[in-house]
Structures are given as C-alpha cells and as structure tokens.
Amino acid sequence: MDWDKLRIFHAVADAGSLTHAGDSLHLSQSAVSRQIRALEESLSTTLFHRHARGLILTEQGELLFEATTSMNKRLETASARIRDSEDEVFGELRVTTTTGFGTLWLAPRLGKLYERYPDLKIELMLEERVLDLPMREADVAIRMKEPSQADLIRRRLMTIRMRMYATREYLEQSGSLDSMADMSEHRLISQSPDAPQVAAGAQLVQTILSHDIRSTLTVNNYFGVLQAVLCHLGIGVLPDYLAEDFPNLVRVLPDVESGEVPVFLAYPEELRQSKRVAAFREFVMEEIMAYRKRKVEEDSV
C-alpha cells in the first residue's frame, strides 16, 4: 500500500471529514477525495460510508484505521527516540509498574516531573505482569523484585515492608489491639493470598489468617485495600510507603510486618543515553531520597 495514501486515509478517518482532513494536510478537498478513491480501488473495498454529516468508517475501514493508528503511534515514538540525543526532554515514555505503586506512590508525584518537562508524554502501564523490556513492551520498569532479564540497567531504589494499618476513627470506634489474638474482633482487609503480589505480602496475610479472623475483605490490588481502610471498614495490610501520604493511617501491632521487599528501577541497555529515561530516573531518585530522609527523621523522633 502507498504510505502517502495511508497517511491521508488516517487523517480523514480521524477528522471524519474530507474538508477538515484537507485543512490539516494542506491539500484541497478534491485531492484528498482522489487519494481515498485510489486507495479504495487498490484494496477493492469501500472504506467510508458517505452521508450528509460526514464520513463513517466501514468495517474494513475500521480495521485499516486501527492499523494506521498503531503505525502513527510507533512512528511518533521512533521520531522521539531518534531526536532523543538533543538536549530537550520530550516525547513518549512508557513506564510499567504494579497497580498499587503506580496509583498510590508514582502517579501523585508526576506533577513535579511535568513541571520540569511539559512536553513529556508518559504512558503508565499498571499491572502485576512483568513486561519484557528488551522486547520494548515498555521503556522503564519499577518492580518489587530484581529484574531477571538480561541486558538491563537496574538500580535499587528502596525497600518496603507490608504492615497493618487502620484509621484513627476506626480504632476509636472498634477498639485498639494489643496482640494478634485481638484480631478476632476485627475485620481484616487484604489482597487475597492467591492474587498476584509480592511473596512477602502474601506470606504475611497467610500468617494473620492463621488466627481466628471472623470477617475478611479481600481486594485484588492495594488501591482497593487502601480505600476500604480509609472508609473505616477494618484493619488493612498495606505497604509502608503509604503512611507518609495518608497521615490518617495508624500502624497496628508494630511487631507484625512482612520481610523486606526490594524496589528496583530498570531499563534496556540501548536506552542508556535516552534523555527521557534519564529525566525520569533522576526524578524518581530525587523523590526516593526525599522519602528516605523523611523516614529516617521520623524514626529518630
């Protein structure tokens, strides 16, 4: 297929109008129309339904538009990477991390990064599945264990632990806990031990459940666990980095916690010189250092 015709088709499909597409492409409406007709003839199919209010894609048109959208996005990404050697930081950066860390720690801090680099386009991919960085499923990963994939640059950011938290309001109403035996009078909120999560968190939940817990609420991610705790539904098992951003959380049973969970930042070797990756890495490291400093100061009080 003719690349130029595909570019024109994409503009028409995106605008839904020959006139609007022509304006964006700096072409006359008749020139755009001729290119669309030629493309349809080469494919032996109709790509648009014509009506008084504009153009609607046919089923075949939808398939082609999906393909040109993907192509357009990949070309923009390639262009940004080619220009990545310049001093300015811009273009798309695909970051993958867990749902909990991404929604509860990373996303709320991204405003500072956008203030420095307003032309940066970040795509957050939040899931427990480990994406393949060497195969370019993502540019940067923040994971709760050391990546095992080859050809990755990795940096240990911090360690976290899973601990037990409740709100002050909940404890005032339901009573405090002196020992694990008191958990029988409270509702445990946690991820299901079978849900994808760090092993240390699952082990802690299983240990707590081995006691006489009469009521439980399980959610498939820490964001849901946090919301349930903030709504005073019970005592939740949550990562300790949340305590700073949610001062209403009170730690329960301080002697009960998971083992250490390492947090790593990783990216492919080929992106070592990327300005976008460097900007994101420096931003995350600054936030981690500030977090560590505040934590040390709190622990020393």
GROMACS .gro file of C-alpha atoms in nm:
model
  301
    1MET     CA    1   0.000   0.000   0.000
    2ASP     CA    2   0.105   0.356  -0.074
    3TRP     CA    3   0.228   0.517   0.251
    4ASP     CA    4   0.115   0.861   0.142
    5LYS     CA    5  -0.237   0.736   0.074
    6LEU     CA    6  -0.242   0.568   0.416
    7ARG     CA    7  -0.138   0.896   0.580
    8ILE     CA    8  -0.423   1.076   0.404
    9PHE     CA    9  -0.669   0.797   0.492
   10HIS     CA   10  -0.570   0.823   0.859
   11ALA     CA   11  -0.627   1.199   0.861
   12VAL     CA   12  -0.971   1.160   0.700
   13ALA     CA   13  -1.073   0.882   0.937
   14ASP     CA   14  -0.953   1.083   1.235
   15ALA     CA   15  -1.132   1.402   1.125
   16GLY     CA   16  -1.444   1.234   0.983
   17SER     CA   17  -1.443   1.488   0.702
   18LEU     CA   18  -1.262   1.539   0.374
   19THR     CA   19  -1.259   1.915   0.428
   20HIS     CA   20  -1.112   1.904   0.780
   21ALA     CA   21  -0.856   1.644   0.675
   22GLY     CA   22  -0.759   1.859   0.378
   23ASP     CA   23  -0.706   2.159   0.606
   24SER     CA   24  -0.473   1.963   0.835
   25LEU     CA   25  -0.284   1.814   0.539
   26HIS     CA   26  -0.277   2.142   0.341
   27LEU     CA   27  -0.448   1.970   0.048
   28SER     CA   28  -0.766   2.053  -0.141
   29GLN     CA   29  -1.080   1.851  -0.071
   30SER     CA   30  -1.074   1.714  -0.426
   31ALA     CA   31  -0.712   1.598  -0.388
   32VAL     CA   32  -0.795   1.419  -0.063
   33SER     CA   33  -1.101   1.260  -0.224
   34ARG     CA   34  -0.896   1.133  -0.519
   35GLN     CA   35  -0.642   0.972  -0.287
   36ILE     CA   36  -0.915   0.797  -0.085
   37ARG     CA   37  -1.081   0.667  -0.403
   38ALA     CA   38  -0.746   0.541  -0.531
   39LEU     CA   39  -0.680   0.362  -0.201
   40GLU     CA   40  -1.024   0.201  -0.205
   41GLU     CA   41  -0.968   0.085  -0.564
   42SER     CA   42  -0.628  -0.064  -0.476
   43LEU     CA   43  -0.788  -0.256  -0.186
   44SER     CA   44  -1.106  -0.342  -0.381
   45THR     CA   45  -1.319  -0.233  -0.087
   46THR     CA   46  -1.515   0.064   0.049
   47LEU     CA   47  -1.352   0.236   0.345
   48PHE     CA   48  -1.612   0.505   0.421
   49HIS     CA   49  -1.989   0.542   0.421
   50ARG     CA   50  -2.072   0.890   0.289
   51HIS     CA   51  -2.364   1.084   0.438
   52ALA     CA   52  -2.470   1.447   0.486
   53ARG     CA   53  -2.297   1.489   0.822
   54GLY     CA   54  -1.962   1.347   0.717
   55LEU     CA   55  -1.789   1.013   0.679
   56ILE     CA   56  -1.828   0.693   0.880
   57LEU     CA   57  -1.578   0.409   0.859
   58THR     CA   58  -1.694   0.077   0.720
   59GLU     CA   59  -1.590  -0.243   0.894
   60GLN     CA   60  -1.293  -0.267   0.656
   61GLY     CA   61  -1.217   0.100   0.723
   62GLU     CA   62  -1.215   0.037   1.098
   63LEU     CA   63  -0.959  -0.240   1.050
   64LEU     CA   64  -0.735  -0.017   0.842
   65PHE     CA   65  -0.773   0.279   1.083
   66GLU     CA   66  -0.669   0.057   1.373
   67ALA     CA   67  -0.356  -0.037   1.180
   68THR     CA   68  -0.271   0.322   1.077
   69THR     CA   69  -0.327   0.442   1.434
   70SER     CA   70  -0.076   0.186   1.559
   71MET     CA   71   0.166   0.281   1.281
   72ASN     CA   72   0.129   0.651   1.356
   73LYS     CA   73   0.197   0.596   1.725
   74ARG     CA   74   0.505   0.386   1.654
   75LEU     CA   75   0.638   0.645   1.409
   76GLU     CA   76   0.595   0.919   1.669
   77THR     CA   77   0.778   0.706   1.923
   78ALA     CA   78   1.057   0.633   1.675
   79SER     CA   79   1.086   1.003   1.590
   80ALA     CA   80   1.115   1.091   1.959
   81ARG     CA   81   1.385   0.829   2.010
   82ILE     CA   82   1.580   0.948   1.708
   83ARG     CA   83   1.569   1.305   1.842
   84ASP     CA   84   1.642   1.185   2.195
   85SER     CA   85   2.006   1.285   2.166
   86GLU     CA   86   1.907   1.650   2.174
   87ASP     CA   87   1.920   1.844   2.498
   88GLU     CA   88   1.543   1.885   2.534
   89VAL     CA   89   1.330   1.618   2.703
   90PHE     CA   90   1.011   1.537   2.514
   91GLY     CA   91   0.824   1.252   2.350
   92GLU     CA   92   0.664   0.936   2.484
   93LEU     CA   93   0.796   0.739   2.779
   94ARG     CA   94   0.627   0.410   2.862
   95VAL     CA   95   0.658   0.322   3.231
   96THR     CA   96   0.538  -0.004   3.380
   97THR     CA   97   0.495  -0.083   3.748
   98THR     CA   98   0.249  -0.252   3.980
   99THR     CA   99  -0.104  -0.116   4.017
  100GLY     CA  100  -0.051  -0.031   4.382
  101PHE     CA  101   0.281   0.151   4.349
  102GLY     CA  102   0.177   0.324   4.029
  103THR     CA  103  -0.153   0.461   4.157
  104LEU     CA  104  -0.058   0.529   4.518
  105TRP     CA  105   0.304   0.648   4.504
  106LEU     CA  106   0.415   0.730   4.150
  107ALA     CA  107   0.114   0.897   3.985
  108PRO     CA  108   0.056   1.156   4.263
  109ARG     CA  109   0.418   1.274   4.224
  110LEU     CA  110   0.429   1.306   3.845
  111GLY     CA  111   0.316   1.669   3.854
  112LYS     CA  112   0.667   1.770   3.956
  113LEU     CA  113   0.813   1.589   3.654
  114TYR     CA  114   0.567   1.755   3.414
  115GLU     CA  115   0.655   2.096   3.561
  116ARG     CA  116   1.015   2.041   3.453
  117TYR     CA  117   0.937   1.877   3.119
  118PRO     CA  118   0.593   1.989   2.995
  119ASP     CA  119   0.644   1.821   2.654
  120LEU     CA  120   0.696   1.475   2.804
  121LYS     CA  121   0.426   1.217   2.729
  122ILE     CA  122   0.412   0.940   2.988
  123GLU     CA  123   0.218   0.620   2.937
  124LEU     CA  124   0.171   0.435   3.266
  125MET     CA  125   0.113   0.062   3.227
  126LEU     CA  126  -0.001  -0.066   3.565
  127GLU     CA  127  -0.020  -0.442   3.602
  128GLU     CA  128   0.133  -0.722   3.802
  129ARG     CA  129   0.262  -0.897   3.488
  130VAL     CA  130   0.632  -0.833   3.426
  131LEU     CA  131   0.664  -0.674   3.084
  132ASP     CA  132   0.955  -0.762   2.857
  133LEU     CA  133   1.180  -0.455   2.844
  134PRO     CA  134   1.434  -0.595   2.592
  135MET     CA  135   1.139  -0.663   2.358
  136ARG     CA  136   1.032  -0.300   2.411
  137GLU     CA  137   0.697  -0.371   2.576
  138ALA     CA  138   0.792  -0.074   2.796
  139ASP     CA  139   1.082   0.170   2.831
  140VAL     CA  140   1.123   0.175   3.210
  141ALA     CA  141   1.003  -0.059   3.484
  142ILE     CA  142   0.970  -0.016   3.859
  143ARG     CA  143   0.933  -0.359   4.015
  144MET     CA  144   0.912  -0.514   4.361
  145LYS     CA  145   1.197  -0.756   4.290
  146GLU     CA  146   1.525  -0.750   4.099
  147PRO     CA  147   1.462  -0.799   3.725
  148SER     CA  148   1.600  -1.122   3.587
  149GLN     CA  149   1.600  -1.024   3.220
  150ALA     CA  150   1.936  -0.979   3.050
  151ASP     CA  151   2.071  -0.655   2.901
  152LEU     CA  152   1.900  -0.432   3.157
  153ILE     CA  153   2.041  -0.144   3.357
  154ARG     CA  154   1.897  -0.173   3.707
  155ARG     CA  155   1.902   0.047   4.015
  156ARG     CA  156   1.780  -0.047   4.362
  157LEU     CA  157   1.555   0.232   4.483
  158MET     CA  158   1.445   0.132   4.833
  159THR     CA  159   1.297  -0.148   5.039
  160ILE     CA  160   0.941  -0.164   5.166
  161ARG     CA  161   0.751  -0.381   5.411
  162MET     CA  162   0.384  -0.477   5.436
  163ARG     CA  163   0.234  -0.367   5.766
  164MET     CA  164  -0.105  -0.344   5.935
  165TYR     CA  165  -0.295  -0.013   5.933
  166ALA     CA  166  -0.631   0.129   6.036
  167THR     CA  167  -0.777   0.478   6.064
  168ARG     CA  168  -0.796   0.666   6.392
  169GLU     CA  169  -1.174   0.678   6.358
  170TYR     CA  170  -1.195   0.302   6.320
  171LEU     CA  171  -0.977   0.235   6.624
  172GLU     CA  172  -1.171   0.485   6.836
  173GLN     CA  173  -1.494   0.309   6.747
  174SER     CA  174  -1.380  -0.055   6.741
  175GLY     CA  175  -1.101  -0.055   6.997
  176SER     CA  176  -0.724  -0.088   6.972
  177LEU     CA  177  -0.525  -0.412   6.951
  178ASP     CA  178  -0.267  -0.534   7.199
  179SER     CA  179  -0.190  -0.868   7.035
  180MET     CA  180  -0.276  -1.078   6.733
  181ALA     CA  181  -0.538  -1.256   6.943
  182ASP     CA  182  -0.742  -0.933   6.937
  183MET     CA  183  -0.777  -0.962   6.557
  184SER     CA  184  -1.070  -1.199   6.610
  185GLU     CA  185  -1.277  -0.889   6.695
  186HIS     CA  186  -1.179  -0.701   6.379
  187ARG     CA  187  -1.218  -0.728   6.003
  188LEU     CA  188  -0.901  -0.799   5.804
  189ILE     CA  189  -0.869  -0.617   5.470
  190SER     CA  190  -0.604  -0.750   5.235
  191GLN     CA  191  -0.519  -0.882   4.897
  192SER     CA  192  -0.620  -1.244   4.853
  193PRO     CA  193  -0.322  -1.473   4.921
  194ASP     CA  194  -0.384  -1.614   4.572
  195ALA     CA  195  -0.380  -1.273   4.398
  196PRO     CA  196  -0.063  -1.169   4.209
  197GLN     CA  197   0.152  -0.982   4.463
  198VAL     CA  198   0.492  -0.988   4.628
  199ALA     CA  199   0.555  -1.311   4.815
  200ALA     CA  200   0.632  -1.128   5.142
  201GLY     CA  201   0.285  -0.969   5.143
  202ALA     CA  202   0.109  -1.298   5.069
  203GLN     CA  203   0.303  -1.471   5.346
  204LEU     CA  204   0.208  -1.201   5.599
  205VAL     CA  205  -0.161  -1.230   5.507
  206GLN     CA  206  -0.148  -1.609   5.543
  207THR     CA  207   0.013  -1.571   5.886
  208ILE     CA  208  -0.259  -1.332   6.002
  209LEU     CA  209  -0.535  -1.555   5.863
  210SER     CA  210  -0.400  -1.847   6.065
  211HIS     CA  211  -0.552  -1.675   6.368
  212ASP     CA  212  -0.925  -1.666   6.437
  213ILE     CA  213  -1.030  -1.397   6.185
  214ARG     CA  214  -1.410  -1.392   6.169
  215SER     CA  215  -1.456  -1.128   5.899
  216THR     CA  216  -1.242  -1.051   5.595
  217LEU     CA  217  -1.248  -0.832   5.287
  218THR     CA  218  -1.012  -0.918   5.002
  219VAL     CA  219  -0.936  -0.691   4.707
  220ASN     CA  220  -0.718  -0.769   4.406
  221ASN     CA  221  -0.492  -0.463   4.446
  222TYR     CA  222  -0.360  -0.234   4.719
  223PHE     CA  223  -0.552   0.066   4.591
  224GLY     CA  224  -0.876  -0.112   4.679
  225VAL     CA  225  -0.739  -0.224   5.015
  226LEU     CA  226  -0.643   0.136   5.097
  227GLN     CA  227  -0.984   0.274   5.001
  228ALA     CA  228  -1.157   0.018   5.223
  229VAL     CA  229  -0.930   0.107   5.517
  230LEU     CA  230  -0.986   0.481   5.467
  231CYS     CA  231  -1.361   0.410   5.477
  232HIS     CA  232  -1.309   0.261   5.826
  233LEU     CA  233  -1.406  -0.094   5.726
  234GLY     CA  234  -1.131  -0.266   5.921
  235ILE     CA  235  -0.758  -0.326   5.954
  236GLY     CA  236  -0.562  -0.348   5.629
  237VAL     CA  237  -0.234  -0.498   5.518
  238LEU     CA  238  -0.063  -0.224   5.317
  239PRO     CA  239   0.287  -0.122   5.202
  240ASP     CA  240   0.461   0.107   5.450
  241TYR     CA  241   0.529   0.383   5.192
  242LEU     CA  242   0.162   0.483   5.220
  243ALA     CA  243   0.192   0.603   5.579
  244GLU     CA  244   0.359   0.929   5.473
  245ASP     CA  245   0.096   1.029   5.217
  246PHE     CA  246  -0.203   0.923   5.428
  247PRO     CA  247  -0.145   1.060   5.779
  248ASN     CA  248  -0.483   0.929   5.895
  249LEU     CA  249  -0.340   0.576   5.881
  250VAL     CA  250  -0.232   0.439   6.219
  251ARG     CA  251   0.000   0.144   6.238
  252VAL     CA  252  -0.149  -0.151   6.424
  253LEU     CA  253   0.056  -0.420   6.603
  254PRO     CA  254   0.402  -0.269   6.528
  255ASP     CA  255   0.574  -0.605   6.579
  256VAL     CA  256   0.384  -0.759   6.289
  257GLU     CA  257   0.529  -0.695   5.943
  258SER     CA  258   0.648  -0.871   5.631
  259GLY     CA  259   1.005  -0.930   5.525
  260GLU     CA  260   1.183  -0.665   5.320
  261VAL     CA  261   1.069  -0.615   4.962
  262PRO     CA  262   1.330  -0.455   4.730
  263VAL     CA  263   1.214  -0.197   4.475
  264PHE     CA  264   1.414  -0.174   4.151
  265LEU     CA  265   1.413   0.063   3.855
  266ALA     CA  266   1.524  -0.095   3.527
  267TYR     CA  267   1.551  -0.006   3.158
  268PRO     CA  268   1.715  -0.158   2.848
  269GLU     CA  269   2.084  -0.102   2.784
  270GLU     CA  270   2.002   0.061   2.449
  271LEU     CA  271   1.824   0.345   2.632
  272ARG     CA  272   2.130   0.432   2.840
  273GLN     CA  273   2.171   0.766   2.657
  274SER     CA  274   1.799   0.848   2.642
  275LYS     CA  275   1.723   1.196   2.779
  276ARG     CA  276   1.366   1.092   2.862
  277VAL     CA  277   1.477   0.790   3.060
  278ALA     CA  278   1.748   0.993   3.237
  279ALA     CA  279   1.496   1.262   3.332
  280PHE     CA  280   1.254   1.004   3.472
  281ARG     CA  281   1.531   0.817   3.656
  282GLU     CA  282   1.662   1.135   3.820
  283PHE     CA  283   1.311   1.242   3.917
  284VAL     CA  284   1.234   0.908   4.082
  285MET     CA  285   1.569   0.902   4.263
  286GLU     CA  286   1.511   1.254   4.400
  287GLU     CA  287   1.168   1.153   4.529
  288ILE     CA  288   1.309   0.834   4.683
  289MET     CA  289   1.593   1.023   4.852
  290ALA     CA  290   1.348   1.275   4.996
  291TYR     CA  291   1.127   0.990   5.117
  292ARG     CA  292   1.423   0.813   5.279
  293LYS     CA  293   1.534   1.132   5.455
  294ARG     CA  294   1.188   1.195   5.598
  295LYS     CA  295   1.161   0.834   5.710
  296VAL     CA  296   1.496   0.849   5.892
  297GLU     CA  297   1.390   1.173   6.062
  298GLU     CA  298   1.059   1.018   6.171
  299ASP     CA  299   1.228   0.704   6.302
  300SER     CA  300   1.471   0.910   6.507
  301VAL     CA  301   1.194   1.105   6.681
   0.00000   0.00000   0.00000
